[in-house]
Coordinates of C-alpha atoms and ligand atoms in Angstrom, one line a residue:
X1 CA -40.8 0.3 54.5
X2 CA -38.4 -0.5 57.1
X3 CA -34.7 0.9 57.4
X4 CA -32.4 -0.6 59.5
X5 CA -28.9 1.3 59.5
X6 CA -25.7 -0.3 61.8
X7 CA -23.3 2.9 62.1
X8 CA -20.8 3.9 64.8
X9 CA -22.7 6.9 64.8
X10 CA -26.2 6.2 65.2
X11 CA -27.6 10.1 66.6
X12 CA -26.0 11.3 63.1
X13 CA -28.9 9.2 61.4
X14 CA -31.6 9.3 63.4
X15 CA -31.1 13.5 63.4
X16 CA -30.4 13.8 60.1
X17 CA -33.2 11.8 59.2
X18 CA -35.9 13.2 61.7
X19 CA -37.0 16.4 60.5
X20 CA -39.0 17.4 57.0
X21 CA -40.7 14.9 54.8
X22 CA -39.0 11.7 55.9
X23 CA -39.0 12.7 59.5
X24 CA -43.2 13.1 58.9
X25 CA -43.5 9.9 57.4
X26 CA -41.7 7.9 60.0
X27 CA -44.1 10.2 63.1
X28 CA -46.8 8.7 60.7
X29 CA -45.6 5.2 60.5
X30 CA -44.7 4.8 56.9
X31 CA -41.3 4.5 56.9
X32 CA -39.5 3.1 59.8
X33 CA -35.7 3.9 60.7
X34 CA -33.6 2.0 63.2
X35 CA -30.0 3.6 63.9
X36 CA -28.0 0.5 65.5
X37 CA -25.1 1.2 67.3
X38 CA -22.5 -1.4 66.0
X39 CA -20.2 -1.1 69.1
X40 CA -23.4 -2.3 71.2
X41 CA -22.4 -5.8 69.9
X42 CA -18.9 -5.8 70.1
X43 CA -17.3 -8.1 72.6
X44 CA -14.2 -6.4 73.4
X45 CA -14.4 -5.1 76.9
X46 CA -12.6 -2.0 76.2
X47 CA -15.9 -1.7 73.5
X48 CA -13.6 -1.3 70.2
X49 CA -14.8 -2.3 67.2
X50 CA -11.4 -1.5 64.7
X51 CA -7.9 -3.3 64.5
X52 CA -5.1 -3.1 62.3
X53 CA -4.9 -4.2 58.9
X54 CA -3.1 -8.0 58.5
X55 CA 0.2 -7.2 56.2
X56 CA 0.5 -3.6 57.3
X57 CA -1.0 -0.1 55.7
X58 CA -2.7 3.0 56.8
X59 CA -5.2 3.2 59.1
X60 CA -8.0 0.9 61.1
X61 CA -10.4 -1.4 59.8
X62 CA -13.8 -2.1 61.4
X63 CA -13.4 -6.1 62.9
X64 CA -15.9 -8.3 61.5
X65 CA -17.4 -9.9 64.9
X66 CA -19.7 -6.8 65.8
X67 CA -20.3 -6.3 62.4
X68 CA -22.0 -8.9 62.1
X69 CA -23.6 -9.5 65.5
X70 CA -25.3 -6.1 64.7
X71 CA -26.4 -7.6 61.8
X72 CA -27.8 -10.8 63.0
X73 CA -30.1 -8.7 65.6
X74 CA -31.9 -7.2 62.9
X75 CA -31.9 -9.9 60.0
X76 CA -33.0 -13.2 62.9
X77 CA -32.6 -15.9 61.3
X78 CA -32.9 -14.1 57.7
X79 CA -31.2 -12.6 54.6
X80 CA -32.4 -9.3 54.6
X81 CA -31.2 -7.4 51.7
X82 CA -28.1 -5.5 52.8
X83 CA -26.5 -2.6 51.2
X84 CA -22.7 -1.6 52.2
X85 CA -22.2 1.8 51.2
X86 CA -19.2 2.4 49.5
X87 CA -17.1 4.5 47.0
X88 CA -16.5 1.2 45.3
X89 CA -20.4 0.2 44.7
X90 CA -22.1 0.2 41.8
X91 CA -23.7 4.1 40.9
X92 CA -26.5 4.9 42.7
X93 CA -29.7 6.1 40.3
X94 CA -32.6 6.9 40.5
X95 CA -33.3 3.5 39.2
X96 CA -32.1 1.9 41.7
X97 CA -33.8 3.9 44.1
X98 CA -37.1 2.5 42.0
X99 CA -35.8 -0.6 42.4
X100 CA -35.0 -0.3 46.4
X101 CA -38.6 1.1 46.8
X102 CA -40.3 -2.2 46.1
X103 CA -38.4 -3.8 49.2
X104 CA -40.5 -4.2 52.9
X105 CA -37.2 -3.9 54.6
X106 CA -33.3 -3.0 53.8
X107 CA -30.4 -3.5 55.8
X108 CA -27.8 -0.2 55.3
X109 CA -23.9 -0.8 56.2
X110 CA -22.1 2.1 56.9
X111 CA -18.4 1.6 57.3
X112 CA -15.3 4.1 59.1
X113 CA -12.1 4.0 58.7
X114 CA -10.0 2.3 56.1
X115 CA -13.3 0.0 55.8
X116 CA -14.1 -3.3 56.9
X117 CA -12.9 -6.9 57.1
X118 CA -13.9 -8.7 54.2
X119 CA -15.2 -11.9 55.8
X120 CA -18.2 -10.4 57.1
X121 CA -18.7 -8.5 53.8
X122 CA -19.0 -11.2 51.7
X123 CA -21.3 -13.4 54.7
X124 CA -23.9 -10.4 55.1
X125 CA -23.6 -7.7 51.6
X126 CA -25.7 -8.5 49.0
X127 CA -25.3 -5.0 47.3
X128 CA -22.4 -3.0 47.3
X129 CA -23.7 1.0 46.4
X130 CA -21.6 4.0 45.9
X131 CA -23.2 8.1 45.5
X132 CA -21.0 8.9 43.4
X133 CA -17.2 8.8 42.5
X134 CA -15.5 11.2 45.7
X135 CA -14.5 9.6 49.0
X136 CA -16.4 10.5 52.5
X137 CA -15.1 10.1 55.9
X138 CA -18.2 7.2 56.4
X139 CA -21.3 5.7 54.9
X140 CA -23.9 7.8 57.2
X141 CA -24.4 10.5 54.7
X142 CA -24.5 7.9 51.8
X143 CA -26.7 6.0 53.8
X144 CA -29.1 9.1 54.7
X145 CA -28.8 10.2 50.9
X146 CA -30.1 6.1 49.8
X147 CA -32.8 6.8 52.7
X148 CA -34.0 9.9 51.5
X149 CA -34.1 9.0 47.5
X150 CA -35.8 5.3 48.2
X151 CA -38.3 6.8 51.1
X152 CA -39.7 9.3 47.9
X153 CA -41.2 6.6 45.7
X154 CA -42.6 4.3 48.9
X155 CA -46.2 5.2 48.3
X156 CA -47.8 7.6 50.8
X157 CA -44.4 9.5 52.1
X158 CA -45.3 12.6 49.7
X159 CA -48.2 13.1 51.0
X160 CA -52.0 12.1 49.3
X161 CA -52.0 11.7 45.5
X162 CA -48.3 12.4 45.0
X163 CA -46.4 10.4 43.3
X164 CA -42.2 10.5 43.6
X165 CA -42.0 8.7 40.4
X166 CA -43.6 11.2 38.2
X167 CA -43.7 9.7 35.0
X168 CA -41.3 12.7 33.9
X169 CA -42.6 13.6 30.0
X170 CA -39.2 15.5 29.7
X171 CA -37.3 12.6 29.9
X172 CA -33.2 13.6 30.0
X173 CA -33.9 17.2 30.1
X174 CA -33.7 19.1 33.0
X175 CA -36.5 21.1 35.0
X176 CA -37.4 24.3 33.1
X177 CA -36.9 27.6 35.2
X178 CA -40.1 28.4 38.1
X179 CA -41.0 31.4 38.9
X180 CA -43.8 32.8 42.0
X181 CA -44.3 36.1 43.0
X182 CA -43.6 38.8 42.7
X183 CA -44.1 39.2 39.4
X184 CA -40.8 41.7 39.2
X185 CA -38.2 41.6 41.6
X186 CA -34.4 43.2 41.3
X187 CA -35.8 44.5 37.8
X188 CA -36.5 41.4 36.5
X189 CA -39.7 40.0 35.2
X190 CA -41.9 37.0 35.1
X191 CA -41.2 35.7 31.4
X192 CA -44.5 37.3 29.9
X193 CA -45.7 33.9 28.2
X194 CA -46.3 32.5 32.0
X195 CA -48.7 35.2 32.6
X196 CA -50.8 34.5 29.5
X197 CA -52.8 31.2 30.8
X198 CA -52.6 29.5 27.3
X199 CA -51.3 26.3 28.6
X200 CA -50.2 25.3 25.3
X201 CA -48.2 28.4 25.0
X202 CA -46.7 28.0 28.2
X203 CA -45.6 24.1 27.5
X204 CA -44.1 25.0 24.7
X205 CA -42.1 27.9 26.9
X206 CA -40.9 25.1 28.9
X207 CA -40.0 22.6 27.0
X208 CA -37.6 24.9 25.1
X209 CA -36.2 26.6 28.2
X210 CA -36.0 23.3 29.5
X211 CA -33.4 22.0 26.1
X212 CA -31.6 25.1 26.3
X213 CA -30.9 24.5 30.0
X214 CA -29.8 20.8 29.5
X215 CA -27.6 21.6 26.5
X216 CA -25.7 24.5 28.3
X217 CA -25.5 22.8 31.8
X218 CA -25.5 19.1 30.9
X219 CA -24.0 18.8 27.2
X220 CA -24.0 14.7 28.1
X221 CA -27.9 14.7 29.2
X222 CA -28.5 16.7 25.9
X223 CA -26.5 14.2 23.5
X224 CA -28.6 11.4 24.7
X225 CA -32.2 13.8 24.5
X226 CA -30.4 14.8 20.6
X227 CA -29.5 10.9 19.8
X228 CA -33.5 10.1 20.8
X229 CA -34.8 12.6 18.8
X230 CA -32.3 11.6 15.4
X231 CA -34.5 8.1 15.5
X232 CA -38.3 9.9 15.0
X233 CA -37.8 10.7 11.4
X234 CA -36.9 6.9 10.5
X235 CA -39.8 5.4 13.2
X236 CA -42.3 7.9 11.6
X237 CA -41.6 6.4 7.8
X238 CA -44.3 4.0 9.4
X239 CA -46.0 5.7 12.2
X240 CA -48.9 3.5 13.4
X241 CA -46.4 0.6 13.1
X242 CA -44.0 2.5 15.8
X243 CA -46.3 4.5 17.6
X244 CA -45.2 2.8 20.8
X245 CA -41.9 4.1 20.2
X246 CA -42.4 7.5 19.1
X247 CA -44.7 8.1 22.2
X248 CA -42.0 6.9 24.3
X249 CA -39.2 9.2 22.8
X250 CA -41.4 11.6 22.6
X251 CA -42.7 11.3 26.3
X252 CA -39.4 11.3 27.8
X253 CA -39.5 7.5 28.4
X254 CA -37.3 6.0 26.3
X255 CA -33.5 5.1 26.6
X256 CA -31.4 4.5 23.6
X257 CA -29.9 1.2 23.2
X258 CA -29.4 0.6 19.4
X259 CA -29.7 2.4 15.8
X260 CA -28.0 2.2 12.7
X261 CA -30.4 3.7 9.8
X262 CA -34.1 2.4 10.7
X263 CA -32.5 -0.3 12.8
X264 CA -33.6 0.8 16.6
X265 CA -33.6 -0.7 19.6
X266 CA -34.9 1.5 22.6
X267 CA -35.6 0.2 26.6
X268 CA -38.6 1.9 28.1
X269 CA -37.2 3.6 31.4
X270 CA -40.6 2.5 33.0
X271 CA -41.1 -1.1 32.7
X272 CA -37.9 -1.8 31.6
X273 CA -39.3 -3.7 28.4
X274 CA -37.4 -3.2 25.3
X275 CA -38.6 -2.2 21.8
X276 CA -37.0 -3.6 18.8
X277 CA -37.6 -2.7 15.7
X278 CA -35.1 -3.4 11.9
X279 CA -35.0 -2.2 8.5
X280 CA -33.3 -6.1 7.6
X281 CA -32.3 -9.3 9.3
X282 CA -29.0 -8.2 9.9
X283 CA -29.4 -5.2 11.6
X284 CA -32.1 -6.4 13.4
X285 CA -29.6 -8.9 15.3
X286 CA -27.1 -6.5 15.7
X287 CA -29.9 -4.4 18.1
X288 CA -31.0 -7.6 19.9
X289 CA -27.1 -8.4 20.5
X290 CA -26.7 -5.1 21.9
X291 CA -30.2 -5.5 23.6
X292 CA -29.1 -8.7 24.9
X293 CA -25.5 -7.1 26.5
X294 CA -27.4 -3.8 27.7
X295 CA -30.5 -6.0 29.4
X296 CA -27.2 -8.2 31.0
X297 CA -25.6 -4.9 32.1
X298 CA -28.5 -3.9 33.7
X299 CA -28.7 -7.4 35.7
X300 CA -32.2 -8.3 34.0
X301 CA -31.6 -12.3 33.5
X302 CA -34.9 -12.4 31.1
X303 CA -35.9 -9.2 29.2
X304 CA -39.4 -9.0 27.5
X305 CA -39.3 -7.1 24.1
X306 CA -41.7 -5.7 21.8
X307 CA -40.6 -6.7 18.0
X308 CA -42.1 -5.1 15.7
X309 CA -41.3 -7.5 12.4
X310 CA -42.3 -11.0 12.3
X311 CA -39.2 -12.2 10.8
X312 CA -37.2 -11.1 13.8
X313 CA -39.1 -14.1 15.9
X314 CA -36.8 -16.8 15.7
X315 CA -33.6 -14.8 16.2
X316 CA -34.6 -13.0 19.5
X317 CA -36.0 -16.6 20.2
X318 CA -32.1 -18.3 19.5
X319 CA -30.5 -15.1 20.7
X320 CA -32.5 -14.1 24.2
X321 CA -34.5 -17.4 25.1
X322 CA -38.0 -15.5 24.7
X323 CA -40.8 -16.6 22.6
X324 CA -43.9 -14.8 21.4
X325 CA -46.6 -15.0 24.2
X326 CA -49.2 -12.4 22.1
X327 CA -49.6 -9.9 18.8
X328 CA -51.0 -6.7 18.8
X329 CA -52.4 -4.5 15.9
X330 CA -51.7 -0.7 16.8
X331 CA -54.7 0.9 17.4
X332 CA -53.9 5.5 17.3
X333 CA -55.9 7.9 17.7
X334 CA -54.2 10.4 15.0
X335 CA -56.3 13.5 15.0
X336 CA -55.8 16.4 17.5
X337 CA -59.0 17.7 18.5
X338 CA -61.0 16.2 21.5
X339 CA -63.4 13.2 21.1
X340 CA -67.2 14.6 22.0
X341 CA -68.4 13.5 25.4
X342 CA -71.9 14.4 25.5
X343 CA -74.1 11.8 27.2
X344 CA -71.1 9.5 27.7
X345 CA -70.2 10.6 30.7
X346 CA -69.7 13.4 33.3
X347 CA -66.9 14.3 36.0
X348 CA -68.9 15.7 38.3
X349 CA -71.8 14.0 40.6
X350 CA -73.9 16.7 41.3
X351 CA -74.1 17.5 37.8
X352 CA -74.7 13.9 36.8
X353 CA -77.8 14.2 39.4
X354 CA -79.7 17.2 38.1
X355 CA -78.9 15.9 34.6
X356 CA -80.5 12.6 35.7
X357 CA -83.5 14.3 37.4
X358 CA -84.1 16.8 34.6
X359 CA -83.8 13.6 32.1
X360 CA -86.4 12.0 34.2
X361 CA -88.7 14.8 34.7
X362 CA -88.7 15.8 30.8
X363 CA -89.2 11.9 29.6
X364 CA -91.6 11.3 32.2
X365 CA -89.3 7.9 32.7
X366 CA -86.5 6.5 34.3
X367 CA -84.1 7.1 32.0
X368 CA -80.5 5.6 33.1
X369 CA -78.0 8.3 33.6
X370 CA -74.9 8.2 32.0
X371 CA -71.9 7.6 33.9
X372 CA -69.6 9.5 36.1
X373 CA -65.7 9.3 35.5
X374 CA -63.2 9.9 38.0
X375 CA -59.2 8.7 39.0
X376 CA -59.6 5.3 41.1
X377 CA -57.9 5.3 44.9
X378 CA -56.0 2.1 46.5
X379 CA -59.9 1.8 47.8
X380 CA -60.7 0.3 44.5
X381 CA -57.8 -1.8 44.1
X382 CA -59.4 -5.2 45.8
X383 CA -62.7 -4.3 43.5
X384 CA -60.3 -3.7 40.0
X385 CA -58.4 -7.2 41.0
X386 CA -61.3 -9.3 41.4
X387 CA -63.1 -8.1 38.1
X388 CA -60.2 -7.6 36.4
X389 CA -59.0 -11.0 34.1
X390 CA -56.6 -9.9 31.8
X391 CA -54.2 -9.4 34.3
X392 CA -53.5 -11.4 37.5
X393 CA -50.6 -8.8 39.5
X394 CA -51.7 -6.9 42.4
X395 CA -48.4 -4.9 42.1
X396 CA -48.9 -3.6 38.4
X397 CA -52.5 -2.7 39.1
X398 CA -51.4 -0.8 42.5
X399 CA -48.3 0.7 40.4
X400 CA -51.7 2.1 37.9
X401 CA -53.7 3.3 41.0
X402 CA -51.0 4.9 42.3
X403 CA -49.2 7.0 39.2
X404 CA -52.7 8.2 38.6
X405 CA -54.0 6.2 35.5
X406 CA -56.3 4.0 36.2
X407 CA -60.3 5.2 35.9
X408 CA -63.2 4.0 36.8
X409 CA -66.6 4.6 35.6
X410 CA -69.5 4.6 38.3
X411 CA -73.0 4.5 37.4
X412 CA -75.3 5.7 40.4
X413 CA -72.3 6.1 42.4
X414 CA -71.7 2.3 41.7
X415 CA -68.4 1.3 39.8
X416 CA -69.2 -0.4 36.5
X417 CA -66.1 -0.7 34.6
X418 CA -62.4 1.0 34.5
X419 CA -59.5 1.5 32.0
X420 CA -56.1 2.9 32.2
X421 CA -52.5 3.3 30.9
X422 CA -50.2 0.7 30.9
X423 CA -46.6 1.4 32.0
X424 CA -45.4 1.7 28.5
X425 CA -47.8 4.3 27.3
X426 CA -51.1 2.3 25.5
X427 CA -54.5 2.9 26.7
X428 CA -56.2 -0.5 27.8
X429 CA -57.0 -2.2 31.1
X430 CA -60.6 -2.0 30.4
X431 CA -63.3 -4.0 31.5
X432 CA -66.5 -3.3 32.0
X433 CA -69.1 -5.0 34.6
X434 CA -71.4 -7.7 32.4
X435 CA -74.5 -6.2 33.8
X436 CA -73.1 -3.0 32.5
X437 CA -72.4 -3.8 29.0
X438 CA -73.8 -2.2 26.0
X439 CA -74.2 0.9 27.6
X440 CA -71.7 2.7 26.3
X441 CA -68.9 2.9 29.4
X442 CA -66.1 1.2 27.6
X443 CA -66.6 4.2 25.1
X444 CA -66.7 6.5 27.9
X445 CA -63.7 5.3 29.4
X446 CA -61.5 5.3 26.4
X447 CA -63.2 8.6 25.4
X448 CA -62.2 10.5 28.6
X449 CA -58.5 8.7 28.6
X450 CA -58.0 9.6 24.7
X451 CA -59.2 12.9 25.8
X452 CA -56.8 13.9 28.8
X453 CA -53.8 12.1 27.2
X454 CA -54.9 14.5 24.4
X455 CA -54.3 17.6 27.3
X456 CA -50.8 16.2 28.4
X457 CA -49.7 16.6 24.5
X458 CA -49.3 12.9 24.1
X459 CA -50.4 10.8 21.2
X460 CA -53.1 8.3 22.5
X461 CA -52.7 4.6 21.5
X462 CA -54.1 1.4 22.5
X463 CA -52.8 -2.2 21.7
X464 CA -55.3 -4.8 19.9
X465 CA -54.8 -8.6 19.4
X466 CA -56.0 -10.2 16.8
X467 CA -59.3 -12.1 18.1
X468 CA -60.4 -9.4 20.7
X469 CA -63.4 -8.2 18.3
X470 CA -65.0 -5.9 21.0
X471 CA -62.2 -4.1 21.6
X472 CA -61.5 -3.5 17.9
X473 CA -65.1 -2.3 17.5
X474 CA -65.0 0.1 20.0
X475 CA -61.8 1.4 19.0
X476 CA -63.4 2.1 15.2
X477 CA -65.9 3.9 16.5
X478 CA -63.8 6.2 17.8
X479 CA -61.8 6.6 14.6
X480 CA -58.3 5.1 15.8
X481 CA -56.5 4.1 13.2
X482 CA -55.0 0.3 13.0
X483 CA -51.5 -0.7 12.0
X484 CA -51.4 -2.9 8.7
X485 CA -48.4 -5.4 10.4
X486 CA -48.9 -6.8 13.8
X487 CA -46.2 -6.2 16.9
X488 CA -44.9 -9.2 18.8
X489 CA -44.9 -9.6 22.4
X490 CA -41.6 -11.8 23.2
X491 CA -40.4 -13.1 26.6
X492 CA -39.9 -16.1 28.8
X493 CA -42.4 -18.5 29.2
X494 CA -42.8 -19.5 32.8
X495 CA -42.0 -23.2 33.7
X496 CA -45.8 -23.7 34.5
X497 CA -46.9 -22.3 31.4
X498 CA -44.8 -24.5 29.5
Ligands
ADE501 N1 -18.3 5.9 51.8 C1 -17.4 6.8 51.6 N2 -17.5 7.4 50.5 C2 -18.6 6.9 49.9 C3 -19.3 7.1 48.7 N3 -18.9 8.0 47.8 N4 -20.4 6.4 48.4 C4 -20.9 5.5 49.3 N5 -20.3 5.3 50.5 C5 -19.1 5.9 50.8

């Protein structure tokens, strides 16, 4: 990712910027950061760079001419996106910080002063951004705070494995209270349960130190976490039905956009994909109405939705343009314990070797060992996009890789299949090699991901259309449980698809 910042004050940047984690991952060429000097381009010959205001007021405004000759030397002949920081910007989030991370290169405006001439603005800004509602002397430390947040979630700058965007399962709650040794200091004590080692124990610890904290420091957080939580009894009436949207409240996931009785409307912080789901016709378009203003608010021209009642099709068709590309049954796994994994699979290679050699020895024959499982690297992305059919974007599968969800099953050391979770929650992206097939490593797969969603305290689900009679089969045979009704995948066609 590339930063290039235009400032009067370009050693404030490049120091502030240098040290610690972002200073690391520019050294290592991850990131890079380009302070330029704006008064290097202006073409005043006493070098200044501010005038007057037309019609009189206070203070100097920054003259449009270096402005944008600075400009021009980083974008060429381009239209780099540009960001001016200002107080009068839209909020900066940590969604939009999501959202910057997927640029290769941004352009940061940092004005002084009263501001800057609004010609140049409007020839070179295409986002205005503000950090919050409180005036600075300039845009370097907004910039350097937009810098730091965006840098996070650019793959690689934490460091191996690490991802900024941790899919956070506490949602609008705050962090629960750390401690490290020792385990008393000034009198006080380690709260005893952290000691224990029963993790279950210990999650539930946090989790309710973790409400207690929002509602006493953040009472508006803790609203939104309480108006969440209101929905589960109604989406539970039919659980496999709503599973999607349980697991997403419950997860931490979920943002509320509409209810009204069992009327709810919820956007999936994630993906950004909204879930629909009403008790009658009428209620049902007053959620996609409100869907329809909140996906507008959020400047997302065609939303995809997940209805969960047939006879909502044609209104969210007239009302939002979409139209049903799929249908799904909901496939859940609704028992707590652990699926058995004996001679699925195994985790470990050595073990899988002196398994397979003791198999050998006592059957006299070659018999094939079962498979090994373990987390797939951005090695085995070109390998996962060249078997992989169902879905055709490199981004989505690297976004998988990358968060940690994506598996792959190897069979002497070779991969012959994976599987993962999608963005919104539901097991699936399996496929398994043809010469690997009916050997069991589709059941592996889903066994070990059923079975470590089961460790993170999640409820796992999988998505099934209709005609996909292999993965129905194997999802039987591990007891899930199907929906009665179908859910409705809803969004814009694409022109070609047409
Ligand atoms: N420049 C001055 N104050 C600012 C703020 N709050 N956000 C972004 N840029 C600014």
């Amino acid at each position: 990712m590339r930063f290039h910042i235009l400032t009067l004050f370009p050693e404030m940047v490049q120091q502030g910027l240098a040290e610690s984690i972002i200073g690391r991952a520019a050294a290592n060429d991850i990131l890079s950061i380009d302070a330029v000097n704006i008064r290097d381009y202006t073409i005043d010959k006493h070098r200044k760079t501010d005038d007057y205001p037309y019609g009189g007021g206070a203070g100097m405004l920054m003259q449009a001419q270096p402005v944008y000759d600075a400009w021009k030397s980083v974008a060429g002949g381009g239209r780099p996106r540009t960001v001016y920081l200002t107080p009068q910007g839209q909020t900066f989030t940590q969604k939009l910080a999501r959202e910057l991370a997927r640029e290769d290169e941004l352009v940061l405006l940092c004005g002084h002063y009263e501001g800057i001439d609004e010609r140049v603005l409007e020839e070179i800004v295409t986002d205005y951004i503000s950090i919050g509602d409180y005036v600075l002397t300039g845009g370097e430390l907004p910039a350097m705070v937009l810098v730091d947040a965006v840098s996070r979630m650019v793959p690689g700058v934490l460091g191996n494995g690490v991802s900024g965007e941790t899919e956070s399962f506490e949602g609008d709650l705050l962090e629960y209270p750390q401690y490290s040794r020792p385990e008393e200091w000034h009198g006080k004590r380690v709260p005893p349960v952290l000691l224990s080692g029963n993790q279950k124990e210990i999650a539930a610890w946090r989790r309710e130190a973790a409400v207690a904290r929002t509602r006493e420091r953040r009472p508006d957080l803790y609203r939104r976490y309480e108006a969440l939580r209101a929905c589960l009894p109604a989406l539970k009436k039919e659980k496999l039905l709503h599973i999607d949207m349980t697991e997403l409240i419950e997860r931490g996931q979920a943002r509320l956009v509409y209810v009204k009785g069992r009327t709810v409307c919820l956007c999936d912080t994630a993906s950004g994909i909204y879930l629909h789901t009403a008790e009658n016709r009428e209620d049902g378009i007053a959620a996609l109405l409100a869907l329809r203003e909140d996906a507008a608010a959020c400047g997302e021209e065609s939303p995809m939705l997940t209805l969960h009642q047939k006879f909502m099709r044609e209104d969210a068709q007239k009302l939002l343009g979409v139209e049903e590309t799929m249908s799904f049954y909901q496939a859940v796994y609704t028992r707590k314990e652990k699926l058995p994994v004996s001679g699925l699979y195994q985790t470990d290679a050595g073990q899988q070797e002196k398994r397979a050699r003791r198999d050998a020895a006592q059957n006299g024959k070659d018999k094939k060992p079962a498979a090994e499982i373990r987390r797939l690297t951005l090695e085995e992305l070109a390998f996962v996009r060249s078997v992989y059919r169902t879905v055709d974007d490199e981004n989505y599968i690297r976004d998988r890789i990358e968060k940690g969800w994506m598996y792959g099953a190897f069979v002497d050391g070779v991969p012959a299949g994976f599987a993962g979770m999608h963005t919104e929650g539901g097991l699936g992206l399996l496929e398994v090699l043809p010469e690997y097939r009916k050997r069991h490593i589709g059941k592996a797969l889903e066994t070990y991901l059923i079975n470590l969603s089961l460790e993170q305290g999640m409820t796992p689900y999988g998505q099934v259309a209709e005609d996909n009679e292999a993965s129905r089969k194997l999802q039987e045979s591990l007891g899930l449980c199907f929906s009665r009704q179908k859910v409705y995948w809803m969004e814009k066609k694409h022109p070609e698809k047409l």
